[in-house]
Structures are given as structure tokens and as C-alpha cells.
Amino acid sequence: MKSMKKILFAAACAASLLSTAMPAAAQSNEQFIAIPSYRVGPYGTNGQSYYGGYVDYLNYVNLKDGGVNGVKLSWEECETEYNNAKGVECYERMKNKNPVTRGTAYNPMATGISYALIDKTAEDKVPLLMIGYGRTDAVDGSVFPYAFPLVTTYQMQVSAIVKYLAGKNGGSLAGKKIVFLYHDSAYGKEPIVALQAESSIGKFKLVEIPVAHPGNEQGAQWLRIRQENPDYVIFWGWGVMNQTALKAAQKVGYPRDKIVGSWWAGSEEDTIPAGEAAKGYLSATWNVAGRDVPVIADIDKVVYGAGKGNMQDKNKLGSVLYNRGVSAAIATVEGVRTAQDKFGKGKVMSGEQVRWGLENLNITNARLQQLGATGLLPEIKTSCDNHEGSGKVKIQQWDGSKWVLVSDWIEGNKNLIHPLFKASAAKYAKEKGITPACMK
């Protein structure tokens, strides 16, 4: 009898451990959101802040509002390590967690993973969120109905950076030389076609210099930059590559206030480790930093006050990447809310219905104010023709201890950039045998 009790006790303990280790299955009355995250690896530090903000906002909606019109949000993370194969693996594992929705959306925060999944998600009718990253030509919803490169694309971002630099030079960069130093990946290559077009019409010389993943070896690249002696460096880095570049620039004597990074190269995770080498460095951003944004302060109060915060280091609240995660979650949740407005408030939305919601977003400044997010991110208005919804960035500068905004919202050259991705989308449609059409 004692032996049997021991066996039963051991079995009960094992079951208990298993239940805590395994994620709870998504319920049919919950809106399930798959989160392919990366909190380890060469980009893990960045992912920790971003996904911390993302999860905190989902938790905030549940705690403060009881979900979206009474529908609780549920989610599960799957570690991708910013690896394309693992990103696809996570997608296959999580897409059927909820038999009703097959997942509200998939937001891998990796351009390479997005490229690998763009056909598959369309086939499965799962919205692919590429919020501030991804394949630019997916802005054309008639060709890519389930892909959403929301807020601002890489091509519009680099165009806005060029516009900012031109503004510092009397409106023209003619005769100037710009180096484009980029992560040698889909992410880094995405803006090149736009930058080449800007170079052609702006009559400045463009020098393209790639950096191999993960980017902790850049000696040769910065020696070349010293030889080229460009007027500016536009920098498309990520993770450890960013602080490495700032230290290398200091070593060769290149002024940091002549370097403008992308929004993935403009966080505290990039500048603080670089120390004095980061002072004066500029970057684009589609969201602001700071805890004084009402929704960030309220997350601190509601979520962390209840002991349910996702961040181990609470000091990261208000950082660029934390606030970006919150901003991305706002766009996700507003897609669900917009879908409910059409298909039924208080109901769980399918992937097809959320797709409609994302294609009909209208996040005005009035709505941002209601959310406590005024100025946190730009207004977003999407349509079949425009899955981007904004195209605007701000420029910020590191003063040695914090990011300081040095511009208002800047929109890239839409008349130049949008025809580029329209042409690319048309080519893709022809290759895949797709007849472009807007879904109802």
C-alpha cells in the first residue's frame, strides 16, 4: 500500500510539473495570439525588451478592460533565436493552437522569417504582421492580402532619412557621398532599391558596404569608410552589430552625428553598451521613448502593480524597444477590435476576420488619445492599396544618457517609393500566378 501511494504521489508530482511547464491550450472563447519571440542569441537582449512590451500590453488589456469587448486575449511564445528555420517551425507548431482562429496573427519581428512564411500564411489564412519590418511590396494588399508591413516600411524609412539629411543641407544632397552600411540579410538589403532611386534623383554618390551576421567584426568596413570619407553614413544594423559600429566609428575618428541608423539600430540596448562612442549618434524611430506616455505609466500601475509584469528588469519600461513592443501590440489589438466592429462585438475573431480588421485600421490621433498613446506612434490608416498605413518616422539623437527627438514626423517620398513596391508586387504576382484583387 505504501509502495502504491509513493507511485501515485510521484505520478501526481510529475503531472503537476508537466502542467506548469506546458503552456495552457488556447480556449475557444479566447482570442489567441501566437508570439514567435527571441529572447536568447545575438539579438536576444533586443527581443527581451520588445516582447516584454508586447506581452505587457496584452496583459494590460485583459486586466484593465477584461479583454477586447469582453473577449480575453491569450498567447504563447515560441523561441526562434532570430533563425528562419526555427521561425517556420514555431509557426507550424502554434498555428492550430486555437481551433477557432488558427491564431489571430503571427508577428516574428524578423524579415527573414517573414519572407519564409509569406506564402504559407496566406494559404493558411493567418495574418502575417510585419510591424516596422518585413517585405516592403506587401504594402500592396491586392497581391499580399494576408501580409501587413504596418506603420512604416524600410523603404519609406530610408527615404525619410534622406529627406532629413537633405534638410540639413539646404534641401539638396547633390554632390554628397553617403555610405550605406548594412546587415547582410533580407533586413539589410530591403531598403537598397529605394536608396538607389533616391541617389539617382538626388544626385549623391551611394557606396554600399555589407556586414556579415551577427556583425561583431567590422574593422575592414570602417577602414573603408575612413578611406571613402563620406558626408554621412546610413546604418542598417541590429543587435551586437550596432554597438560594434559605434565603437569602430570612434576608433577611426568618424563623427557619430554623421551616422543615422534605422529604427532597429536606435535603442538603449545599442547606445548604453557603446558608452561615450554613442554620444551624438542619430537614428530614425516610429515610436517615442519615455515613461511619461500615459499608457506606459498605466501599464506600470495596472500590470506591474498586480505583480504580472513580463520584464525582469523593470527599468526597461519606457525604453525605445519596450515602447515599440507596446506600440506593435496596440496595432494588433486594434486589428481585432476593428474586426469585432464589423463581425460582432464580444466574439472571437477568425484569421480571415482579423485580416479584414487589419486592412481597415483607422487609428486616428483621437483614438491614440483614448488609448493613452498620443504621440507614441503615428496615426495608422490602412486599405487594400496600403497595408503600411503611415510611412512616417521621427529622428532622435543620443545625448549620452537618453534619446532626444530632433524632428517631427517625416514622411518618405511616397511618389518615388510606392511605385517601386507596386512594380515589385506586380512581378511577384506574375511569378506566382496571382491575379491581383482586393478581398471583401
CSV table of C-alpha atoms in Angstrom, one decimal, residues 38 46 53 58 68 96 104 111 126 136 147 155 163 170 196 207 217 232 256 261 318 324 331 405 410 429:
chain,number,residue,atom,x,y,z
A,38,TYR,CA,13.6,35.6,-29.5
A,46,ASN,CA,16.7,43.5,-28.0
A,53,GLY,CA,6.3,45.4,-24.0
A,58,LEU,CA,-1.9,42.2,-24.0
A,68,VAL,CA,-11.5,43.2,-26.2
A,96,ASN,CA,-3.5,25.2,-34.8
A,104,THR,CA,-5.0,35.8,-34.7
A,111,THR,CA,12.3,40.0,-42.1
A,126,VAL,CA,-3.3,33.7,-40.9
A,136,THR,CA,8.0,46.2,-48.4
A,147,ALA,CA,0.7,40.3,-45.1
A,155,GLN,CA,12.0,51.8,-48.0
A,163,LYS,CA,14.8,63.8,-46.7
A,170,GLY,CA,19.6,73.4,-47.8
A,196,GLN,CA,19.5,53.7,-55.2
A,207,VAL,CA,28.5,53.4,-51.5
A,217,GLU,CA,33.5,42.1,-36.9
A,232,TYR,CA,27.0,60.7,-44.0
A,256,ARG,CA,28.7,59.9,-34.7
A,261,GLY,CA,20.7,54.4,-38.0
A,318,GLY,CA,9.8,53.4,-21.3
A,324,ARG,CA,7.9,49.7,-29.6
A,331,ALA,CA,-1.8,47.8,-33.6
A,405,LEU,CA,13.8,63.9,-30.6
A,410,ILE,CA,8.8,62.9,-41.5
A,429,ALA,CA,2.1,38.2,-58.7
